[in-house]
Amino acid sequence: MSNPNQPTIDEFRANKGRVGGPFEGKPLLLLHHVGAKSGTARVSPLMYQALNGDYVVFASKGGSDTNPAWYHNLRANPASEVEVGTKTVAVTARIATTQERAEIWPKWKERYPQFAGYERKTKRQIPVLILESR
């Protein structure tokens, strides 16, 4: 099975974390995660927000009514790594507290209005995850 994210991953790595297309000029990281059922190592490009040396990601899945596979994988295996620019950072994933989400999510939607659109498309609350550097 081919990975539809592979061109973005390749471009990210070839250009020291910078990519064009829909991610041009946006903060992007590569999230490494292990399949909750398969045990297969995977990589997903995600927009992120830096937060006090940690990274925040948003399980929007374009407004789908289900969470993305990477979200389930991190819930099962929270120890992970991210590639940010040219560095790789060991992280541990956790769901943002209610208070953290209340501070982070509205600002993110204001900065990137497509996420407000994703929220309108779904009945689920879009999870906000904090990837804590270890």
Coordinates of C-alpha atoms in Angstrom, one line a residue:
M1 CA 0.0 0.0 0.0
S2 CA 1.4 3.4 -0.9
N3 CA 1.5 6.2 1.6
P4 CA -0.3 9.3 0.2
N5 CA 1.8 11.4 2.7
Q6 CA 5.1 10.2 1.3
P7 CA 5.6 13.2 -1.1
T8 CA 5.1 15.6 1.8
I9 CA 7.4 13.6 4.0
D10 CA 10.1 13.5 1.4
E11 CA 9.8 17.3 0.6
F12 CA 10.0 18.0 4.4
R13 CA 13.2 16.1 4.8
A14 CA 14.8 17.4 1.6
N15 CA 14.0 21.0 2.5
K16 CA 14.9 21.1 6.3
G17 CA 11.3 21.1 7.4
R18 CA 9.8 23.4 4.7
V19 CA 7.2 22.3 2.2
G20 CA 5.0 23.9 -0.4
G21 CA 1.5 23.4 -1.4
P22 CA -1.2 23.5 1.2
F23 CA 1.4 23.5 4.0
E24 CA 3.5 26.3 2.6
G25 CA 4.4 28.8 5.4
K26 CA 2.7 26.7 8.0
P27 CA 4.3 25.0 11.0
L28 CA 4.7 21.4 10.1
L29 CA 6.2 18.4 11.9
L30 CA 6.5 14.8 11.2
L31 CA 4.9 12.6 13.8
H32 CA 6.2 9.1 14.3
H33 CA 3.7 6.7 15.7
V34 CA 3.2 2.9 16.0
G35 CA 0.0 1.2 14.8
A36 CA -2.2 0.4 17.9
K37 CA -3.2 -2.9 16.3
S38 CA -0.6 -3.6 13.6
G39 CA 2.5 -2.5 15.5
T40 CA 3.6 -0.9 12.2
A41 CA 5.8 2.2 12.4
R42 CA 4.2 5.2 10.6
V43 CA 4.9 8.9 9.9
S44 CA 2.2 11.6 9.6
P45 CA 2.8 15.2 8.6
L46 CA 0.8 17.5 10.9
M47 CA 0.5 21.2 11.6
Y48 CA 1.6 22.1 15.1
Q49 CA 1.8 24.8 17.6
A50 CA 5.0 25.3 19.7
L51 CA 4.2 25.5 23.4
N52 CA 7.0 26.0 26.0
G53 CA 9.4 23.6 24.4
D54 CA 6.6 21.1 23.6
Y55 CA 4.4 20.6 20.5
V56 CA 0.6 20.8 20.2
V57 CA -1.2 18.9 17.5
F58 CA -4.9 18.7 16.6
A59 CA -6.8 15.6 15.7
S60 CA -9.1 17.3 13.2
K61 CA -9.1 14.8 10.3
G62 CA -10.5 17.5 8.1
G63 CA -13.8 17.6 10.1
S64 CA -14.5 13.9 9.9
D65 CA -16.8 12.3 12.5
T66 CA -13.9 10.0 13.5
N67 CA -10.5 10.6 14.9
P68 CA -7.5 10.1 12.8
A69 CA -5.6 6.8 13.0
W70 CA -2.5 8.6 14.5
Y71 CA -4.7 9.7 17.4
H72 CA -5.6 6.1 18.3
N73 CA -2.0 5.1 17.8
L74 CA -0.7 7.7 20.3
R75 CA -3.4 6.8 22.8
A76 CA -2.1 3.2 22.7
N77 CA 1.6 4.1 22.4
P78 CA 2.2 7.6 23.8
A79 CA 6.0 7.5 23.6
S80 CA 7.0 8.8 20.2
E81 CA 9.2 11.1 18.2
V82 CA 8.6 14.2 16.1
E83 CA 10.8 15.7 13.3
V84 CA 10.8 19.4 13.5
G85 CA 13.0 21.1 11.0
T86 CA 16.2 19.2 11.0
K87 CA 15.9 17.8 14.5
T88 CA 14.2 14.7 15.9
V89 CA 12.7 15.1 19.4
A90 CA 11.5 12.3 21.7
V91 CA 8.0 13.1 23.0
T92 CA 5.2 11.7 25.1
A93 CA 1.7 12.4 23.9
R94 CA -1.1 13.3 26.2
I95 CA -4.6 14.9 25.8
A96 CA -4.7 18.5 26.8
T97 CA -6.6 19.3 30.0
T98 CA -9.9 21.1 29.7
Q99 CA -8.2 24.3 30.7
E100 CA -5.3 23.9 28.3
R101 CA -7.7 23.1 25.5
A102 CA -9.8 26.2 26.3
E103 CA -6.6 28.4 26.0
I104 CA -5.1 26.7 22.9
W105 CA -8.0 25.8 20.6
P106 CA -9.7 29.2 20.1
K107 CA -6.3 30.9 19.3
W108 CA -5.5 28.1 16.9
K109 CA -8.8 28.4 15.1
E110 CA -8.3 32.2 14.8
R111 CA -4.9 31.8 13.4
Y112 CA -5.9 28.9 11.0
P113 CA -9.6 29.3 10.2
Q114 CA -9.8 26.0 8.3
F115 CA -9.8 24.4 11.7
A116 CA -12.9 26.3 12.7
G117 CA -14.4 24.9 9.5
Y118 CA -13.4 21.4 10.5
E119 CA -15.1 21.9 13.9
R120 CA -18.3 23.0 12.2
K121 CA -18.3 19.8 10.1
T122 CA -18.3 17.4 12.9
K123 CA -20.2 16.6 16.1
R124 CA -17.2 15.4 18.0
Q125 CA -14.9 17.6 20.0
I126 CA -11.6 17.7 18.1
P127 CA -8.9 16.4 20.4
V128 CA -5.9 18.7 21.3
L129 CA -2.8 16.7 22.1
I130 CA 0.3 17.9 23.8
L131 CA 3.5 16.2 22.7
E132 CA 5.8 16.7 25.7
S133 CA 9.5 16.7 25.0
R134 CA 11.4 14.0 27.0

